[in-house]
XYZ file of C-alpha atoms in Angstrom:
349
model
C 87.488 138.216 120.285
C 86.055 137.301 123.241
C 88.205 135.978 126.335
C 87.697 132.291 127.001
C 86.550 131.632 130.487
C 88.730 129.693 132.848
C 87.656 127.278 135.252
C 89.393 127.144 138.810
C 89.832 123.764 140.975
C 90.477 123.909 144.473
C 93.733 123.040 145.590
C 96.662 124.260 147.497
C 97.210 127.866 147.755
C 99.944 129.271 145.653
C 102.131 132.102 146.808
C 101.726 135.738 145.373
C 104.691 135.642 142.542
C 103.027 132.540 141.254
C 99.653 134.112 141.416
C 100.753 137.120 139.476
C 102.577 134.939 136.795
C 99.467 132.901 136.236
C 97.501 136.136 135.839
C 100.334 137.432 133.137
C 99.787 134.170 131.164
C 96.104 134.478 131.183
C 96.172 138.139 129.918
C 98.795 137.487 127.167
C 97.123 134.173 125.946
C 93.226 134.344 126.870
C 92.850 131.169 124.644
C 94.029 129.225 127.429
C 91.994 127.173 129.907
C 93.586 125.704 133.048
C 92.521 122.091 134.303
C 94.159 119.947 136.859
C 97.644 121.885 136.351
C 97.645 121.230 132.547
C 96.974 123.934 130.127
C 94.313 123.192 127.080
C 93.646 125.601 124.499
C 89.968 126.334 124.361
C 88.924 126.583 120.814
C 85.556 127.861 119.563
C 84.120 125.929 116.507
C 81.750 127.019 113.945
C 79.617 124.813 111.527
C 78.613 125.941 107.935
C 75.980 124.234 106.291
C 73.139 122.709 108.831
C 71.549 120.475 106.520
C 73.121 117.008 107.044
C 72.545 114.520 110.080
C 76.291 115.255 110.863
C 75.516 118.234 111.849
C 73.933 117.358 115.299
C 75.926 114.209 115.452
C 79.294 116.189 115.450
C 77.714 118.895 117.809
C 76.765 116.539 120.401
C 80.034 114.829 120.342
C 82.347 118.083 120.596
C 79.776 119.760 123.460
C 79.750 116.621 125.408
C 80.732 117.974 129.098
C 82.407 114.736 129.784
C 84.890 115.183 126.539
C 88.530 114.170 127.306
C 91.682 114.425 125.415
C 91.961 116.478 122.475
C 88.197 116.911 122.368
C 88.013 118.617 125.721
C 87.683 122.165 125.447
C 86.680 122.266 121.878
C 82.905 123.684 121.620
C 80.757 124.278 118.637
C 79.344 128.006 119.542
C 78.117 129.029 116.223
C 76.321 127.593 112.879
C 75.621 129.193 109.702
C 72.741 127.193 107.830
C 73.477 127.643 104.375
C 71.383 125.174 102.172
C 70.750 124.939 98.329
C 67.804 123.953 96.051
C 68.812 120.131 96.250
C 66.276 118.160 98.128
C 68.693 116.671 100.411
C 69.537 120.316 101.575
C 66.252 122.465 100.652
C 64.208 119.805 102.892
C 66.376 119.326 106.004
C 68.144 122.583 106.706
C 65.590 124.084 108.843
C 65.165 120.986 110.883
C 68.903 120.615 111.753
C 69.110 124.540 112.399
C 66.526 123.932 114.817
C 68.454 121.305 116.387
C 71.481 123.017 117.027
C 69.247 126.212 118.253
C 67.913 123.843 120.953
C 71.500 122.788 121.827
C 72.332 126.402 122.710
C 74.368 126.951 119.827
C 74.176 130.571 118.213
C 72.781 130.551 114.661
C 74.173 133.191 112.588
C 73.143 134.945 108.881
C 76.360 134.869 107.245
C 79.749 133.015 106.739
C 81.772 136.378 107.975
C 79.575 136.831 111.082
C 80.426 133.219 111.788
C 84.262 133.639 111.418
C 84.302 136.554 113.787
C 82.990 134.262 116.436
C 85.208 131.017 115.975
C 88.629 129.714 115.822
C 88.199 126.572 113.742
C 85.542 125.686 111.211
C 83.767 122.582 110.060
C 82.273 122.785 106.832
C 79.229 120.445 106.670
C 77.026 121.418 103.649
C 75.530 118.160 101.994
C 75.873 119.939 98.550
C 79.448 119.781 97.423
C 79.068 122.230 94.586
C 79.224 124.974 96.861
C 81.961 123.836 99.209
C 84.494 125.918 96.926
C 82.774 129.349 97.702
C 82.140 128.395 101.278
C 85.685 127.421 101.681
C 87.348 130.394 100.488
C 86.456 132.830 103.325
C 87.243 130.415 105.686
C 90.817 130.021 104.201
C 91.417 133.608 103.622
C 90.536 134.170 107.134
C 93.073 131.599 108.340
C 90.799 129.345 110.146
C 91.857 125.729 110.253
C 89.145 124.172 108.211
C 87.578 120.369 108.284
C 85.600 119.521 105.284
C 83.064 116.927 105.422
C 82.348 114.662 102.539
C 82.466 115.326 99.738
C 85.286 117.864 99.481
C 83.814 119.400 96.416
C 81.478 118.954 93.462
C 84.206 118.558 90.841
C 88.016 117.653 91.046
C 88.684 121.127 89.791
C 87.272 122.495 92.951
C 88.930 120.117 95.101
C 92.112 121.075 93.202
C 91.378 124.921 93.828
C 90.497 124.425 97.623
C 93.621 122.588 98.806
C 95.777 125.100 96.541
C 94.367 128.171 98.065
C 94.729 126.455 101.473
C 98.652 125.595 100.488
C 99.401 129.236 99.237
C 97.758 130.701 102.547
C 99.219 127.945 104.514
C 95.986 127.181 106.478
C 95.501 123.642 107.514
C 92.985 121.769 105.713
C 91.712 118.205 105.471
C 88.549 116.298 104.600
C 87.821 112.465 104.980
C 84.955 109.898 105.031
C 84.484 108.524 108.653
C 85.108 104.931 107.266
C 89.008 106.111 106.852
C 89.218 105.989 110.727
C 86.962 103.398 111.749
C 87.838 99.992 113.363
C 87.100 98.185 110.315
C 89.778 99.717 108.226
C 92.215 100.363 111.096
C 92.114 96.572 111.881
C 93.268 95.614 108.498
C 95.874 98.253 108.149
C 97.339 97.144 111.533
C 97.033 93.348 111.028
C 100.610 91.832 110.745
C 99.481 88.648 109.735
C 98.464 90.173 106.267
C 102.039 91.275 105.795
C 102.089 94.324 103.152
C 98.880 95.062 101.715
C 99.110 94.275 97.854
C 95.372 94.513 96.943
C 92.003 95.473 98.305
C 88.301 95.208 97.643
C 85.682 97.700 99.334
C 82.087 97.973 98.857
C 79.245 100.051 99.986
C 76.296 101.984 99.026
C 76.749 104.308 96.341
C 73.736 106.434 95.904
C 74.405 109.943 93.821
C 73.882 113.525 93.683
C 72.626 115.363 90.612
C 75.060 117.779 89.227
C 78.499 116.000 90.810
C 80.300 112.938 89.387
C 78.294 109.990 90.649
C 80.593 108.556 92.935
C 81.527 112.015 94.626
C 78.397 112.038 96.890
C 78.159 108.130 98.666
C 80.666 106.322 96.659
C 83.451 108.524 98.356
C 83.002 106.254 101.629
C 84.055 103.151 100.210
C 86.600 104.681 97.708
C 88.143 106.361 100.798
C 88.467 103.142 102.478
C 90.001 101.716 99.471
C 92.778 104.460 99.531
C 93.138 104.338 103.341
C 94.352 100.235 102.434
C 96.135 100.902 99.401
C 97.755 104.466 99.599
C 98.590 106.722 96.824
C 100.067 105.719 93.564
C 97.003 104.727 91.222
C 97.570 105.223 87.811
C 94.313 104.144 85.856
C 91.004 103.087 86.643
C 88.428 101.126 84.612
C 84.708 101.129 85.564
C 81.952 98.368 84.694
C 78.301 99.650 85.319
C 75.313 97.417 85.598
C 71.557 98.063 86.786
C 72.597 97.305 90.359
C 75.952 97.741 90.752
C 79.176 99.725 89.795
C 82.871 98.224 89.740
C 85.775 100.639 89.517
C 89.211 98.540 89.157
C 92.428 100.591 89.778
C 95.876 99.646 88.839
C 98.287 101.347 91.240
C 102.180 101.344 90.740
C 104.011 97.877 90.741
C 100.892 96.074 89.311
C 98.932 96.505 92.601
C 95.082 96.386 92.011
C 92.182 97.791 94.125
C 88.589 97.427 93.430
C 85.521 99.299 94.632
C 82.124 97.647 94.382
C 79.149 100.327 94.796
C 76.047 98.996 95.524
C 72.202 100.337 94.549
C 70.017 97.577 95.328
C 69.434 94.460 97.546
C 71.621 94.020 100.524
C 73.791 97.623 101.000
C 76.428 97.568 103.714
C 80.070 98.691 103.996
C 82.725 96.179 103.984
C 86.544 95.341 102.877
C 88.816 92.642 102.109
C 92.768 93.288 102.352
C 95.466 90.972 100.151
C 98.645 90.830 101.777
C 102.231 89.064 101.026
C 101.446 87.008 104.055
C 97.409 86.628 104.348
C 93.976 87.534 103.386
C 91.425 89.156 105.817
C 88.159 90.700 105.661
C 86.019 93.062 107.550
C 82.277 93.904 107.945
C 82.568 95.738 111.364
C 80.306 98.833 111.425
C 81.522 102.209 112.423
C 80.090 105.562 113.627
C 81.539 108.872 113.810
C 83.545 109.085 117.071
C 87.079 107.771 115.366
C 86.644 110.756 112.616
C 85.629 113.245 115.429
C 88.700 112.246 117.530
C 91.044 113.094 114.579
C 89.284 116.247 113.788
C 89.689 117.245 117.148
C 93.325 116.440 116.951
C 93.656 118.040 113.756
C 92.175 121.318 115.183
C 94.827 121.171 118.246
C 97.851 120.150 116.366
C 97.163 121.856 113.122
C 98.365 118.834 111.082
C 96.082 117.247 108.525
C 95.951 113.083 109.010
C 95.415 113.106 105.483
C 97.380 114.751 102.833
C 95.950 117.213 100.075
C 98.122 114.918 97.675
C 96.078 111.812 98.951
C 92.713 113.646 98.923
C 93.158 114.830 95.354
C 94.291 111.360 93.980
C 91.143 110.126 95.562
C 88.735 112.448 93.383
C 91.130 111.969 90.441
C 90.182 108.288 90.796
C 86.191 109.046 91.016
C 86.592 111.573 88.072
C 88.653 109.360 86.052
C 85.880 106.537 86.596
C 83.295 109.205 85.572
C 85.473 109.425 82.139
C 85.602 105.646 81.887
C 81.787 105.465 81.951
C 81.731 107.712 79.334
C 84.110 105.816 77.202
C 82.258 102.535 77.886
C 84.689 101.066 80.401
C 88.172 101.961 78.886
C 90.813 102.701 81.565
C 91.564 106.384 81.882
C 94.697 107.612 83.341
C 94.406 109.798 86.558
C 96.955 112.295 85.252
C 94.901 113.081 82.239
C 91.856 114.124 84.516
C 94.302 115.818 86.747
C 96.233 117.899 84.065
C 92.826 119.184 82.948
C 91.487 119.867 86.378
C 94.302 122.150 87.500
C 94.019 124.061 84.353
C 90.443 124.768 85.424
C 91.313 125.478 89.182
C 93.481 128.144 88.391
C 90.558 130.164 86.689
C 88.337 129.798 89.876
C 90.194 131.501 92.415
């Protein structure tokens, strides 16, 4: 492992014993970078799957020389292109790879080669079907792992990833950027609402062949729905028409949460929260910064901001919606699809 560079600032001269003590600390803990008297851990980040616009956007955020707080000292230093035959991957991987190369980020030929050079990993592959096979070596290497949406290409793969991470005690999380965006957060912290007892979210829901059709883009609005409602969804029923899908979940205590997936006409993200004291909407647009801040905090604290339990329930919700579509819109229990997925996951590791 390469020793992190240390930056020194001019200041009052220190005594010889103090200097020797600092030198000893540096030799014992080469991952420490010192700035203005505070020790900040320098973390080398690697990216797997250079086939999405998130790759250059996240790299610019983390490699900003003016970064402060949790982000300061985290730098993307290596990337593995990856890619699959899916057009959104195949047709874009070369371009995004060159963008990273142009930013001075080393491009490596394999995941093992990347793992030798980094402390933490962002799994960015746009094709969720390969996330399990890409995540396994990262988890076995003990590297904290953020997985971009979707967490995987099936509920069984999602369960397998988090089961392995749990057994290995490796920090891991996944999330859409909408969860941490200002719109959702404003609703969550709106005291005038009282307790949130229901919500409606909406957004574009283009799909990806080979995965349940909510996994690819519907995940954004559904993640926002769970950010507002929390866990405890028991059943979901789906109505599908030419231009839109409507997924209605029934939570414990009779709370109702609805996601509307948009395929034509005006497509944007938004939400309405129903509280015990009030009702409030939000259509505030958001970028990636809030999510990247959470990723940085996660890499430093090793504490996932979204639990494995909640993530698995979100994907069970989408899997149950897929089953509801097959059954003509009948309500499907999340526990039923999850039981089946857990049995499948056991054979994938």
